[in-house]
Tab-separated table of C-alpha atoms and ligand atoms in Angstrom:
chain	number	residue	atom	x	y	z
A	175	UNK	CA	124.757	76.502	71.058
A	176	UNK	CA	126.623	76.237	74.402
A	177	UNK	CA	126.322	73.070	76.443
A	178	UNK	CA	124.578	75.086	79.264
A	179	UNK	CA	121.943	76.398	76.886
A	180	UNK	CA	121.287	72.856	75.784
A	181	UNK	CA	120.960	71.543	79.283
A	182	UNK	CA	118.470	74.249	80.176
A	183	UNK	CA	116.503	73.715	76.973
A	184	UNK	CA	116.321	70.061	77.641
A	185	UNK	CA	115.255	70.894	81.286
A	186	UNK	CA	112.546	73.174	80.098
A	187	UNK	CA	111.170	70.428	77.614
A	188	UNK	CA	111.273	67.991	80.384
A	189	UNK	CA	109.292	70.385	82.440
A	190	UNK	CA	106.837	71.008	79.837
A	191	UNK	CA	105.843	67.335	79.378
A	192	UNK	CA	105.637	67.029	83.245
A	193	UNK	CA	103.370	70.221	83.453
A	194	UNK	CA	101.112	68.891	80.522
A	195	UNK	CA	100.582	65.508	82.274
A	196	UNK	CA	99.960	67.381	85.578
A	197	UNK	CA	97.219	69.314	83.599
A	198	UNK	CA	95.829	66.063	82.156
A	199	UNK	CA	95.829	64.632	85.562
A	200	UNK	CA	94.361	67.523	87.427
A	201	UNK	CA	97.268	67.767	89.754
A	202	UNK	CA	96.941	71.545	90.214
A	203	UNK	CA	95.029	73.016	93.164
A	204	UNK	CA	94.229	76.487	94.254
A	205	UNK	CA	94.820	77.812	97.667
A	206	UNK	CA	92.796	81.054	98.936
A	207	UNK	CA	93.957	83.734	101.023
A	208	UNK	CA	91.491	86.175	102.451
A	209	UNK	CA	91.757	89.935	102.420
A	210	UNK	CA	90.546	91.480	105.668
A	211	UNK	CA	88.716	94.867	105.898
A	212	UNK	CA	89.845	96.018	109.527
A	213	UNK	CA	86.858	98.597	109.794
A	214	UNK	CA	84.189	96.085	108.958
A	215	UNK	CA	86.091	93.178	110.402
A	216	UNK	CA	84.972	91.169	107.545
A	217	UNK	CA	86.530	89.276	104.618
A	218	UNK	CA	86.568	91.653	101.630
A	219	UNK	CA	87.861	89.199	98.989
A	220	UNK	CA	89.985	86.271	98.515
A	221	UNK	CA	93.086	85.656	96.380
A	222	UNK	CA	93.336	82.444	94.560
A	223	UNK	CA	96.984	80.990	94.509
A	224	UNK	CA	97.846	78.086	92.321
A	225	UNK	CA	99.982	75.070	93.555
A	226	UNK	CA	101.035	71.877	91.829
A	227	UNK	CA	100.233	68.939	94.000
A	228	UNK	CA	102.938	66.643	92.641
A	229	UNK	CA	102.288	62.791	93.400
A	230	UNK	CA	105.851	62.332	94.490
A	231	UNK	CA	107.084	65.793	95.574
A	232	UNK	CA	103.992	67.299	97.294
A	233	UNK	CA	103.022	70.791	96.962
A	234	UNK	CA	105.073	72.971	94.484
A	235	UNK	CA	104.908	76.849	94.619
A	236	UNK	CA	104.039	78.803	91.531
A	237	UNK	CA	107.385	80.533	91.273
A	238	UNK	CA	108.848	77.136	90.489
A	239	UNK	CA	106.562	76.480	87.372
A	240	UNK	CA	104.962	79.687	86.197
A	241	UNK	CA	108.005	80.752	84.259
A	242	UNK	CA	108.165	77.455	82.533
A	243	UNK	CA	104.516	77.492	81.676
A	244	UNK	CA	105.051	80.951	80.132
A	245	UNK	CA	108.072	79.799	78.221
A	246	UNK	CA	106.312	76.886	76.710
A	247	UNK	CA	102.947	78.307	76.016
A	248	UNK	CA	101.240	76.162	78.551
A	249	UNK	CA	100.355	79.410	80.634
A	250	UNK	CA	97.169	79.859	78.619
A	251	UNK	CA	95.885	76.353	79.473
A	252	UNK	CA	97.007	76.520	83.088
A	253	UNK	CA	95.381	80.159	83.307
A	254	UNK	CA	92.112	78.935	81.956
A	255	UNK	CA	92.150	76.096	84.540
A	256	UNK	CA	92.838	78.527	87.402
A	257	UNK	CA	90.135	81.007	86.184
A	258	UNK	CA	87.513	78.243	85.757
A	259	UNK	CA	88.366	76.623	89.130
A	260	UNK	CA	88.145	79.917	90.980
A	261	UNK	CA	84.903	81.021	89.461
A	262	UNK	CA	83.186	77.768	90.289
A	263	UNK	CA	84.651	77.633	93.793
A	264	UNK	CA	83.461	81.097	94.377
A	265	UNK	CA	80.027	80.291	93.246
A	266	UNK	CA	80.028	77.063	95.454
A	267	UNK	CA	80.733	79.219	98.577
A	268	UNK	CA	77.838	81.395	97.696
A	269	UNK	CA	75.777	78.187	97.391
A	270	UNK	CA	76.749	77.054	100.763
A	271	UNK	CA	75.346	80.494	102.017
A	272	UNK	CA	78.414	82.717	102.493
A	273	UNK	CA	78.068	86.156	101.383
A	274	UNK	CA	78.918	87.258	97.802
A	275	UNK	CA	82.515	88.052	97.454
A	276	UNK	CA	85.330	88.937	94.987
A	277	UNK	CA	87.902	86.331	94.057
A	278	UNK	CA	91.098	87.559	92.601
A	279	UNK	CA	93.227	85.541	90.287
A	280	UNK	CA	96.725	86.307	89.187
A	281	UNK	CA	97.309	86.882	85.360
A	282	UNK	CA	100.521	86.341	83.432
A	283	UNK	CA	101.543	89.146	80.964
A	284	UNK	CA	101.216	86.260	78.443
A	285	UNK	CA	97.540	85.700	78.973
A	286	UNK	CA	96.786	89.280	78.194
A	287	UNK	CA	98.521	88.951	74.775
A	288	UNK	CA	96.196	86.092	73.834
A	289	UNK	CA	93.407	87.605	71.578
A	290	UNK	CA	90.839	85.201	72.824
A	291	UNK	CA	91.372	86.009	76.415
A	292	UNK	CA	88.402	88.396	76.916
A	293	UNK	CA	86.043	85.891	75.209
A	294	UNK	CA	87.253	83.078	77.400
A	295	UNK	CA	86.633	85.114	80.630
A	296	UNK	CA	83.221	85.900	79.387
A	297	UNK	CA	82.566	82.253	78.463
A	298	UNK	CA	83.731	80.954	82.013
A	299	UNK	CA	81.704	83.604	83.817
A	300	UNK	CA	78.702	82.541	82.040
A	301	UNK	CA	79.181	78.904	82.454
A	302	UNK	CA	79.938	79.225	86.220
A	303	UNK	CA	76.969	81.766	86.566
A	304	UNK	CA	79.311	83.954	88.588
A	305	UNK	CA	78.356	87.745	88.615
A	306	UNK	CA	81.231	89.436	86.834
A	307	UNK	CA	81.747	91.703	89.925
A	308	UNK	CA	82.720	88.650	91.936
A	309	UNK	CA	85.929	88.419	89.911
A	310	UNK	CA	89.037	90.323	90.014
A	311	UNK	CA	92.051	90.139	87.833
A	312	UNK	CA	95.500	90.772	89.186
A	313	UNK	CA	98.082	92.256	86.959
A	314	UNK	CA	101.594	93.360	87.620
A	315	UNK	CA	103.184	96.420	86.322
A	316	UNK	CA	105.621	94.194	84.367
A	317	UNK	CA	102.719	93.030	82.224
A	318	UNK	CA	101.819	96.892	81.313
A	319	UNK	CA	105.555	97.793	80.922
A	320	UNK	CA	105.996	94.756	78.404
A	321	UNK	CA	103.306	96.038	75.931
A	322	UNK	CA	101.836	99.299	77.158
A	323	UNK	CA	99.461	100.073	74.280
A	324	UNK	CA	98.022	96.647	73.898
A	325	UNK	CA	97.865	95.989	77.609
A	326	UNK	CA	95.815	99.232	77.994
A	327	UNK	CA	93.319	98.288	75.271
A	328	UNK	CA	92.924	94.824	76.777
A	329	UNK	CA	92.249	96.147	80.202
A	330	UNK	CA	89.636	98.542	78.928
A	331	UNK	CA	88.000	95.637	76.998
A	332	UNK	CA	88.073	93.337	80.025
A	333	UNK	CA	86.682	96.258	82.285
A	334	UNK	CA	83.698	96.201	79.921
A	335	UNK	CA	82.706	92.708	81.047
A	336	UNK	CA	82.194	94.138	84.582
A	337	UNK	CA	85.158	92.508	86.221
A	338	UNK	CA	87.414	94.240	88.541
A	339	UNK	CA	91.084	94.897	87.882
A	340	UNK	CA	93.790	94.840	90.341
A	341	UNK	CA	97.443	96.235	90.237
A	342	UNK	CA	99.462	93.785	92.081
A	343	UNK	CA	102.940	94.177	93.646
A	344	UNK	CA	102.769	97.973	93.603
A	345	UNK	CA	105.695	99.678	95.065
A	346	UNK	CA	108.272	96.869	93.988
A	347	UNK	CA	109.146	98.336	90.649
A	348	UNK	CA	108.745	101.683	89.066
A	349	UNK	CA	105.541	102.405	90.889
A	350	UNK	CA	104.273	104.283	88.049
A	351	UNK	CA	101.269	106.416	89.316
A	352	UNK	CA	100.314	107.127	85.940
A	353	UNK	CA	98.933	103.502	85.530
A	354	UNK	CA	96.652	104.064	88.463
A	355	UNK	CA	94.946	107.168	86.972
A	356	UNK	CA	94.868	106.109	83.404
A	357	UNK	CA	93.966	102.435	83.598
A	358	UNK	CA	90.782	100.991	85.049
A	359	UNK	CA	91.931	99.610	88.186
A	360	UNK	CA	89.589	99.159	91.128
A	361	UNK	CA	92.262	97.817	93.428
A	362	UNK	CA	95.952	98.468	94.054
A	363	UNK	CA	98.108	96.090	96.131
A	364	UNK	CA	101.008	97.387	98.068
A	365	UNK	CA	103.963	94.888	97.610
A	366	UNK	CA	105.202	92.756	100.271
A	367	UNK	CA	108.586	94.456	99.907
A	368	UNK	CA	107.244	97.697	101.129
A	369	UNK	CA	105.494	96.164	104.075
A	370	UNK	CA	108.374	94.013	105.025
A	371	UNK	CA	110.709	96.871	106.486
A	372	UNK	CA	107.693	99.302	107.096
A	373	UNK	CA	108.223	99.848	110.868
A	374	UNK	CA	111.861	101.100	110.618
A	375	UNK	CA	112.229	102.408	107.039
A	376	UNK	CA	111.087	105.827	106.476
A	377	UNK	CA	111.200	105.411	102.586
A	378	UNK	CA	108.666	102.594	102.893
A	379	UNK	CA	106.443	104.580	105.185
A	380	UNK	CA	106.280	107.532	102.745
A	381	UNK	CA	105.728	105.303	99.696
A	382	UNK	CA	102.785	103.540	101.661
A	383	UNK	CA	101.356	106.925	102.543
A	384	UNK	CA	101.487	108.080	98.927
A	385	UNK	CA	99.893	104.922	97.602
A	386	UNK	CA	97.115	105.282	100.271
A	387	UNK	CA	96.512	108.974	99.394
A	388	UNK	CA	96.334	108.247	95.694
A	389	UNK	CA	93.921	105.430	96.310
A	390	UNK	CA	91.774	107.741	98.269
A	391	UNK	CA	91.831	110.490	95.557
A	392	UNK	CA	91.086	108.111	92.781
A	393	UNK	CA	88.627	105.960	94.774
A	394	UNK	CA	90.822	102.975	94.281
A	395	UNK	CA	90.732	100.240	96.939
A	396	UNK	CA	94.229	99.585	98.565
A	397	UNK	CA	95.263	96.337	99.949
A	398	UNK	CA	98.428	95.776	101.924
A	399	UNK	CA	100.040	92.357	101.147
A	400	UNK	CA	102.483	90.285	103.205
A	401	UNK	CA	101.319	91.533	106.561
A	402	UNK	CA	103.083	89.346	109.107
A	403	UNK	CA	103.200	91.114	112.368
A	404	UNK	CA	101.143	93.099	114.740
A	405	UNK	CA	103.760	95.922	114.508
A	406	UNK	CA	103.178	96.156	110.665
A	407	UNK	CA	99.377	96.212	111.198
A	408	UNK	CA	99.602	98.934	113.733
A	409	UNK	CA	101.771	100.811	111.448
A	410	UNK	CA	99.428	100.389	108.584
A	411	UNK	CA	96.423	101.276	110.719
A	412	UNK	CA	97.986	104.452	111.831
A	413	UNK	CA	98.484	105.255	108.010
A	414	UNK	CA	94.749	104.627	107.501
A	415	UNK	CA	95.200	101.465	105.487
A	416	UNK	CA	91.895	99.535	106.077
A	417	UNK	CA	92.579	96.335	104.018
A	418	UNK	CA	95.202	93.743	104.470
A	419	UNK	CA	96.299	90.309	103.660
A	420	UNK	CA	99.093	88.336	104.932
A	421	UNK	CA	100.278	85.555	107.350
A	422	UNK	CA	99.341	87.667	110.307
A	423	UNK	CA	95.526	86.617	109.481
A	424	UNK	CA	96.337	83.419	107.881
A	425	UNK	CA	98.448	81.472	105.266
A	426	UNK	CA	96.622	80.696	102.068
A	427	UNK	CA	94.206	77.930	102.885
A	428	UNK	CA	92.447	74.998	100.920
A	429	UNK	CA	88.974	75.409	99.750
A	430	UNK	CA	87.609	73.529	102.902
A	431	UNK	CA	89.824	75.416	105.257
A	432	UNK	CA	88.716	78.755	103.928
A	433	UNK	CA	85.064	77.955	104.322
A	434	UNK	CA	85.874	77.368	108.018
A	435	UNK	CA	87.654	80.614	108.214
A	436	UNK	CA	84.721	82.396	106.772
A	437	UNK	CA	82.390	81.015	109.352
A	438	UNK	CA	84.765	82.079	112.187
A	439	UNK	CA	85.257	85.412	110.823
A	440	UNK	CA	81.556	86.240	110.146
A	441	UNK	CA	80.732	85.552	113.877
B	668	LIG	P1	101.418	87.324	94.600
B	668	LIG	O1	100.300	87.489	93.530
B	668	LIG	O2	101.947	88.668	94.765
B	668	LIG	O3	100.975	86.591	95.725
B	668	LIG	C1	101.375	86.685	97.113
B	668	LIG	C2	102.302	85.618	97.592
B	668	LIG	O4	102.843	86.021	98.659
B	668	LIG	C3	101.715	84.361	97.401
B	668	LIG	O5	102.916	83.352	97.228
B	668	LIG	C4	101.398	84.105	98.995
B	668	LIG	O6	101.341	82.883	99.444
B	668	LIG	C5	102.459	84.955	99.567
B	668	LIG	N1	102.117	85.596	100.856
B	668	LIG	C6	100.979	85.711	101.498
B	668	LIG	N2	100.949	86.366	102.625
B	668	LIG	C7	102.241	86.352	103.081
B	668	LIG	C8	102.965	86.912	104.196
B	668	LIG	O7	102.459	87.361	105.193
B	668	LIG	N3	104.382	86.877	104.052
B	668	LIG	C9	105.011	86.231	103.035
B	668	LIG	N4	106.415	86.302	103.052
B	668	LIG	N5	104.469	85.713	101.937
B	668	LIG	C10	103.085	85.738	101.849
B	668	LIG	P2	102.571	82.124	96.191
B	668	LIG	O8	101.335	81.674	96.502
B	668	LIG	O9	103.915	81.257	96.373
B	668	LIG	O10	102.774	82.811	94.855
B	668	LIG	C11	103.825	83.648	94.327
B	668	LIG	C12	103.516	84.256	93.054
B	668	LIG	O11	103.040	83.348	92.065
B	668	LIG	C13	102.233	85.214	93.197
B	668	LIG	O12	102.446	86.528	93.703
B	668	LIG	C14	101.884	85.503	91.598
B	668	LIG	O13	102.555	86.364	91.040
B	668	LIG	C15	102.176	84.093	91.189
B	668	LIG	N6	100.850	83.328	91.136
B	668	LIG	C16	100.322	82.540	92.073
B	668	LIG	N7	99.199	81.938	91.543
B	668	LIG	C17	99.186	82.103	90.234
B	668	LIG	C18	98.309	81.879	89.131
B	668	LIG	O14	97.260	81.283	89.315
B	668	LIG	N8	98.598	82.391	87.900
B	668	LIG	C19	99.867	83.240	87.634
B	668	LIG	N9	99.987	83.580	86.334
B	668	LIG	N10	100.548	83.512	88.596
B	668	LIG	C20	100.359	83.030	89.901
B	669	LIG	MG1	98.522	88.526	93.298
B	670	LIG	MG1	101.364	90.608	95.170
B	671	LIG	MG1	104.204	88.496	93.255
Protein backbone atom coordinates (compact mmCIF):
# COMPACT_ATOMS: atom_id res chain seq x y z
CA UNK A 1 0.00 0.00 0.00
CA UNK A 2 1.48 3.36 -0.98
CA UNK A 3 1.26 6.28 1.46
CA UNK A 4 -0.98 8.23 -0.96
CA UNK A 5 -3.38 5.31 -1.18
CA UNK A 6 -3.56 5.14 2.62
CA UNK A 7 -4.22 8.86 2.85
CA UNK A 8 -7.04 8.58 0.33
CA UNK A 9 -8.52 5.59 2.13
CA UNK A 10 -8.59 7.36 5.47
CA UNK A 11 -10.05 10.47 3.84
CA UNK A 12 -12.85 8.38 2.37
CA UNK A 13 -13.52 6.74 5.72
CA UNK A 14 -13.71 10.12 7.44
CA UNK A 15 -16.06 11.39 4.78
CA UNK A 16 -18.17 8.25 5.13
CA UNK A 17 -18.65 8.88 8.85
CA UNK A 18 -19.48 12.52 8.15
CA UNK A 19 -22.04 11.54 5.50
CA UNK A 20 -23.63 8.98 7.82
CA UNK A 21 -23.97 11.63 10.50
CA UNK A 22 -25.37 14.07 7.98
CA UNK A 23 -28.05 11.52 7.03
CA UNK A 24 -28.86 10.93 10.71
CA UNK A 25 -29.08 14.68 11.33
CA UNK A 26 -31.15 15.38 8.19
CA UNK A 27 -28.52 17.74 6.79
CA UNK A 28 -29.32 17.04 3.14
CA UNK A 29 -31.64 19.32 1.21
CA UNK A 30 -33.17 19.22 -2.23
CA UNK A 31 -33.06 22.16 -4.62
CA UNK A 32 -35.39 22.24 -7.58
CA UNK A 33 -34.78 23.48 -11.11
CA UNK A 34 -37.79 23.91 -13.40
CA UNK A 35 -37.97 22.75 -17.01
CA UNK A 36 -39.78 25.25 -19.20
CA UNK A 37 -41.88 24.44 -22.24
CA UNK A 38 -41.51 27.49 -24.49
CA UNK A 39 -44.55 26.59 -26.57
CA UNK A 40 -46.96 26.60 -23.64
CA UNK A 41 -44.85 28.98 -21.52
CA UNK A 42 -45.41 26.60 -18.61
CA UNK A 43 -43.28 24.58 -16.26
CA UNK A 44 -43.22 21.08 -17.72
CA UNK A 45 -41.24 19.43 -14.95
CA UNK A 46 -38.83 19.96 -12.09
CA UNK A 47 -35.45 18.35 -11.46
CA UNK A 48 -34.49 17.67 -7.85
CA UNK A 49 -30.80 18.27 -7.06
CA UNK A 50 -29.32 17.26 -3.74
CA UNK A 51 -27.05 19.43 -1.58
CA UNK A 52 -25.46 18.88 1.78
CA UNK A 53 -26.26 21.76 4.08
CA UNK A 54 -23.22 21.41 6.33
CA UNK A 55 -23.58 23.18 9.71
CA UNK A 56 -20.12 24.79 9.41
CA UNK A 57 -19.33 24.75 5.69
CA UNK A 58 -22.74 25.66 4.28
CA UNK A 59 -24.13 24.20 1.05
CA UNK A 60 -21.93 21.51 -0.50
CA UNK A 61 -22.57 20.47 -4.10
CA UNK A 62 -23.29 16.83 -5.05
CA UNK A 63 -20.10 16.57 -7.13
CA UNK A 64 -18.21 16.75 -3.81
CA UNK A 65 -19.95 13.85 -2.04
CA UNK A 66 -21.83 11.55 -4.46
CA UNK A 67 -18.65 9.69 -5.44
CA UNK A 68 -17.79 8.99 -1.82
CA UNK A 69 -21.36 7.90 -1.14
CA UNK A 70 -21.02 5.51 -4.08
CA UNK A 71 -17.69 4.13 -2.87
CA UNK A 72 -18.99 3.50 0.63
CA UNK A 73 -22.41 2.03 -0.12
CA UNK A 74 -24.13 5.03 1.42
CA UNK A 75 -25.57 5.91 -1.98
CA UNK A 76 -28.55 3.61 -1.48
CA UNK A 77 -29.48 5.28 1.80
CA UNK A 78 -28.96 8.76 0.36
CA UNK A 79 -30.82 7.82 -2.82
CA UNK A 80 -33.76 6.58 -0.78
CA UNK A 81 -33.83 9.85 1.14
CA UNK A 82 -33.79 11.86 -2.12
CA UNK A 83 -36.58 9.80 -3.66
CA UNK A 84 -38.73 10.02 -0.57
CA UNK A 85 -38.27 13.76 -0.15
CA UNK A 86 -38.86 14.50 -3.85
CA UNK A 87 -42.10 12.48 -3.95
CA UNK A 88 -43.44 14.06 -0.77
CA UNK A 89 -42.53 17.56 -1.89
CA UNK A 90 -44.23 17.05 -5.25
CA UNK A 91 -47.36 15.79 -3.51
CA UNK A 92 -47.23 18.83 -1.18
CA UNK A 93 -47.10 21.25 -4.17
CA UNK A 94 -50.17 19.57 -5.62
CA UNK A 95 -51.93 19.91 -2.28
CA UNK A 96 -51.13 23.63 -2.41
CA UNK A 97 -53.11 23.79 -5.66
CA UNK A 98 -50.31 23.71 -8.24
CA UNK A 99 -50.99 21.58 -11.33
CA UNK A 100 -49.81 17.96 -11.47
CA UNK A 101 -46.23 17.84 -12.59
CA UNK A 102 -43.39 15.39 -12.99
CA UNK A 103 -40.43 15.55 -10.66
CA UNK A 104 -37.13 14.09 -11.90
CA UNK A 105 -34.51 12.64 -9.63
CA UNK A 106 -30.97 11.58 -10.56
CA UNK A 107 -29.97 7.97 -10.05
CA UNK A 108 -26.49 6.67 -9.45
CA UNK A 109 -25.54 3.53 -11.45
CA UNK A 110 -25.10 1.81 -8.09
CA UNK A 111 -28.76 2.27 -7.21
CA UNK A 112 -29.76 0.39 -10.35
CA UNK A 113 -27.71 -2.58 -9.19
CA UNK A 114 -29.62 -2.83 -5.92
CA UNK A 115 -32.05 -5.76 -6.35
CA UNK A 116 -34.54 -4.05 -4.00
CA UNK A 117 -34.56 -0.78 -5.89
CA UNK A 118 -37.82 -1.32 -7.79
CA UNK A 119 -39.68 -2.39 -4.64
CA UNK A 120 -38.38 0.66 -2.83
CA UNK A 121 -39.64 2.98 -5.57
CA UNK A 122 -43.02 1.24 -5.49
CA UNK A 123 -43.24 1.54 -1.72
CA UNK A 124 -42.29 5.22 -1.66
CA UNK A 125 -44.80 6.05 -4.39
CA UNK A 126 -47.52 4.30 -2.40
CA UNK A 127 -46.57 5.94 0.89
CA UNK A 128 -46.40 9.42 -0.63
CA UNK A 129 -49.61 8.81 -2.65
CA UNK A 130 -47.89 10.26 -5.70
CA UNK A 131 -49.10 8.97 -9.10
CA UNK A 132 -46.19 7.09 -10.76
CA UNK A 133 -46.47 9.36 -13.82
CA UNK A 134 -45.43 12.25 -11.56
CA UNK A 135 -41.99 10.68 -11.09
CA UNK A 136 -39.14 10.54 -13.58
CA UNK A 137 -35.83 8.76 -13.01
CA UNK A 138 -32.75 10.25 -14.70
CA UNK A 139 -30.02 7.85 -15.72
CA UNK A 140 -26.77 8.61 -17.52
CA UNK A 141 -25.25 6.65 -20.34
CA UNK A 142 -22.44 5.58 -18.00
CA UNK A 143 -24.94 3.65 -15.90
CA UNK A 144 -26.03 1.67 -18.94
CA UNK A 145 -22.47 1.12 -20.16
CA UNK A 146 -21.40 -0.28 -16.79
CA UNK A 147 -23.87 -3.18 -16.91
CA UNK A 148 -25.82 -3.09 -20.19
CA UNK A 149 -27.86 -6.30 -19.81
CA UNK A 150 -28.77 -5.85 -16.19
CA UNK A 151 -29.58 -2.16 -16.57
CA UNK A 152 -31.80 -2.92 -19.55
CA UNK A 153 -33.85 -5.37 -17.48
CA UNK A 154 -33.96 -3.03 -14.47
CA UNK A 155 -35.20 -0.15 -16.64
CA UNK A 156 -37.91 -2.32 -18.19
CA UNK A 157 -39.00 -3.38 -14.69
CA UNK A 158 -39.05 0.20 -13.44
CA UNK A 159 -41.04 1.30 -16.46
CA UNK A 160 -43.70 -1.25 -15.46
CA UNK A 161 -44.34 0.79 -12.32
CA UNK A 162 -45.60 3.59 -14.56
CA UNK A 163 -42.77 6.04 -13.85
CA UNK A 164 -40.95 7.93 -16.61
CA UNK A 165 -37.31 7.34 -17.49
CA UNK A 166 -34.93 10.01 -18.73
CA UNK A 167 -31.50 9.72 -20.35
CA UNK A 168 -29.38 12.46 -18.75
CA UNK A 169 -26.31 14.26 -20.18
CA UNK A 170 -26.86 12.86 -23.66
CA UNK A 171 -24.29 14.12 -26.14
CA UNK A 172 -21.46 14.26 -23.60
CA UNK A 173 -20.21 10.70 -24.03
CA UNK A 174 -20.69 8.05 -26.68
CA UNK A 175 -24.23 9.29 -27.35
CA UNK A 176 -25.42 5.89 -28.41
CA UNK A 177 -28.67 6.35 -30.31
CA UNK A 178 -29.32 2.67 -29.83
CA UNK A 179 -30.23 3.30 -26.18
CA UNK A 180 -32.91 5.74 -27.16
CA UNK A 181 -34.67 3.35 -29.46
CA UNK A 182 -34.18 0.15 -27.44
CA UNK A 183 -34.69 1.32 -23.87
CA UNK A 184 -37.97 2.73 -22.54
CA UNK A 185 -36.91 6.39 -22.23
CA UNK A 186 -39.60 9.06 -22.34
CA UNK A 187 -37.13 11.94 -22.12
CA UNK A 188 -33.63 12.68 -23.34
CA UNK A 189 -31.66 15.58 -21.89
CA UNK A 190 -29.09 17.27 -24.13
CA UNK A 191 -25.88 17.69 -22.13
CA UNK A 192 -24.73 21.10 -20.97
CA UNK A 193 -21.46 20.57 -22.83
CA UNK A 194 -23.38 20.57 -26.16
CA UNK A 195 -25.30 23.72 -25.27
CA UNK A 196 -22.26 25.61 -24.03
CA UNK A 197 -20.66 26.23 -27.43
CA UNK A 198 -23.86 25.87 -29.38
CA UNK A 199 -23.86 29.21 -31.10
CA UNK A 200 -20.42 28.98 -32.70
CA UNK A 201 -19.74 25.28 -33.00
CA UNK A 202 -21.13 23.55 -36.05
CA UNK A 203 -20.43 20.11 -34.58
CA UNK A 204 -22.65 20.82 -31.59
CA UNK A 205 -25.42 22.30 -33.73
CA UNK A 206 -25.48 19.12 -35.84
CA UNK A 207 -25.47 16.92 -32.77
CA UNK A 208 -28.36 18.83 -31.20
CA UNK A 209 -30.31 18.68 -34.50
CA UNK A 210 -29.82 14.92 -34.66
CA UNK A 211 -30.98 14.43 -31.06
CA UNK A 212 -34.07 16.56 -31.74
CA UNK A 213 -34.85 14.63 -34.94
CA UNK A 214 -34.49 11.28 -33.19
CA UNK A 215 -36.65 12.53 -30.32
CA UNK A 216 -39.35 13.52 -32.77
CA UNK A 217 -39.25 10.21 -34.64
CA UNK A 218 -39.31 8.10 -31.47
CA UNK A 219 -41.77 10.41 -29.69
CA UNK A 220 -39.28 11.13 -26.91
CA UNK A 221 -39.35 14.46 -25.08
CA UNK A 222 -36.11 16.41 -25.56
CA UNK A 223 -34.94 18.86 -22.88
CA UNK A 224 -31.90 21.10 -23.41
CA UNK A 225 -29.86 21.47 -20.21
CA UNK A 226 -27.67 24.31 -19.03
CA UNK A 227 -29.27 27.06 -21.14
CA UNK A 228 -27.67 30.27 -19.90
CA UNK A 229 -27.99 32.92 -22.60
CA UNK A 230 -30.59 34.46 -24.90
CA UNK A 231 -28.37 33.47 -27.84
CA UNK A 232 -28.43 29.79 -26.86
CA UNK A 233 -32.20 30.00 -26.40
CA UNK A 234 -32.67 31.53 -29.86
CA UNK A 235 -30.46 28.92 -31.52
CA UNK A 236 -32.39 26.14 -29.79
CA UNK A 237 -35.71 27.69 -30.76
CA UNK A 238 -34.58 27.82 -34.41
CA UNK A 239 -33.76 24.12 -34.16
CA UNK A 240 -37.34 23.56 -32.86
CA UNK A 241 -36.29 22.62 -29.36
CA UNK A 242 -39.25 23.33 -27.09
CA UNK A 243 -38.13 22.36 -23.61
CA UNK A 244 -35.24 23.88 -21.71
CA UNK A 245 -33.66 24.08 -18.31
CA UNK A 246 -30.90 26.37 -17.11
CA UNK A 247 -29.70 29.52 -15.39
CA UNK A 248 -31.32 31.63 -18.15
CA UNK A 249 -34.65 30.80 -16.47
CA UNK A 250 -33.42 30.23 -12.94
CA UNK A 251 -30.81 28.51 -10.81
CA UNK A 252 -32.05 25.55 -8.75
CA UNK A 253 -34.39 26.88 -6.03
CA UNK A 254 -35.48 25.88 -2.55
CA UNK A 255 -38.93 24.35 -2.16
CA UNK A 256 -40.32 27.65 -0.92
CA UNK A 257 -38.74 29.61 -3.77
CA UNK A 258 -39.98 27.24 -6.43
CA UNK A 259 -43.61 27.55 -5.35
CA UNK A 260 -43.19 31.32 -5.85
CA UNK A 261 -41.69 30.62 -9.28
CA UNK A 262 -44.69 28.40 -10.15
CA UNK A 263 -47.08 31.20 -9.19
CA UNK A 264 -45.23 33.73 -11.38
CA UNK A 265 -45.01 31.41 -14.35
CA UNK A 266 -48.63 30.31 -14.30
CA UNK A 267 -49.86 33.90 -14.57
P1 LIG B 1 -27.15 16.82 -13.69
O1 LIG B 1 -28.21 15.85 -13.31
O2 LIG B 1 -26.73 16.83 -15.11
O3 LIG B 1 -27.69 18.23 -13.20
C1 LIG B 1 -27.44 19.44 -13.83
C2 LIG B 1 -26.40 20.26 -13.10
O4 LIG B 1 -26.19 21.49 -13.79
C3 LIG B 1 -26.81 20.70 -11.70
O5 LIG B 1 -25.63 20.80 -10.92
C4 LIG B 1 -27.39 22.09 -11.93
O6 LIG B 1 -27.38 22.91 -10.78
C5 LIG B 1 -26.45 22.61 -12.98
N1 LIG B 1 -27.05 23.63 -13.85
C6 LIG B 1 -28.35 23.88 -14.11
N2 LIG B 1 -28.51 24.87 -15.00
C7 LIG B 1 -27.26 25.28 -15.33
C8 LIG B 1 -26.74 26.29 -16.23
O7 LIG B 1 -27.46 27.00 -16.90
N3 LIG B 1 -25.37 26.38 -16.31
C9 LIG B 1 -24.54 25.59 -15.58
N4 LIG B 1 -23.24 25.78 -15.72
N5 LIG B 1 -24.99 24.63 -14.73
C10 LIG B 1 -26.33 24.48 -14.61
P2 LIG B 1 -25.55 20.17 -9.46
O8 LIG B 1 -26.81 20.42 -8.72
O9 LIG B 1 -24.27 20.61 -8.84
O10 LIG B 1 -25.47 18.61 -9.75
C11 LIG B 1 -24.39 18.03 -10.41
C12 LIG B 1 -24.63 16.58 -10.71
O11 LIG B 1 -24.73 15.83 -9.49
C13 LIG B 1 -25.96 16.32 -11.43
O12 LIG B 1 -25.82 16.56 -12.82
C14 LIG B 1 -26.18 14.86 -11.10
O13 LIG B 1 -25.47 14.03 -11.97
C15 LIG B 1 -25.60 14.75 -9.70
N6 LIG B 1 -26.70 14.79 -8.72
C16 LIG B 1 -27.42 15.84 -8.27
N7 LIG B 1 -28.37 15.45 -7.39
C17 LIG B 1 -28.24 14.09 -7.30
C18 LIG B 1 -28.94 13.08 -6.53
O14 LIG B 1 -29.90 13.35 -5.80
N8 LIG B 1 -28.49 11.79 -6.68
C19 LIG B 1 -27.45 11.46 -7.51
N9 LIG B 1 -27.09 10.18 -7.60
N10 LIG B 1 -26.80 12.39 -8.24
C20 LIG B 1 -27.18 13.67 -8.13
MG1 LIG C 1 -29.95 15.27 -14.07
MG1 LIG D 1 -27.61 16.50 -16.83
MG1 LIG E 1 -24.47 15.53 -14.90
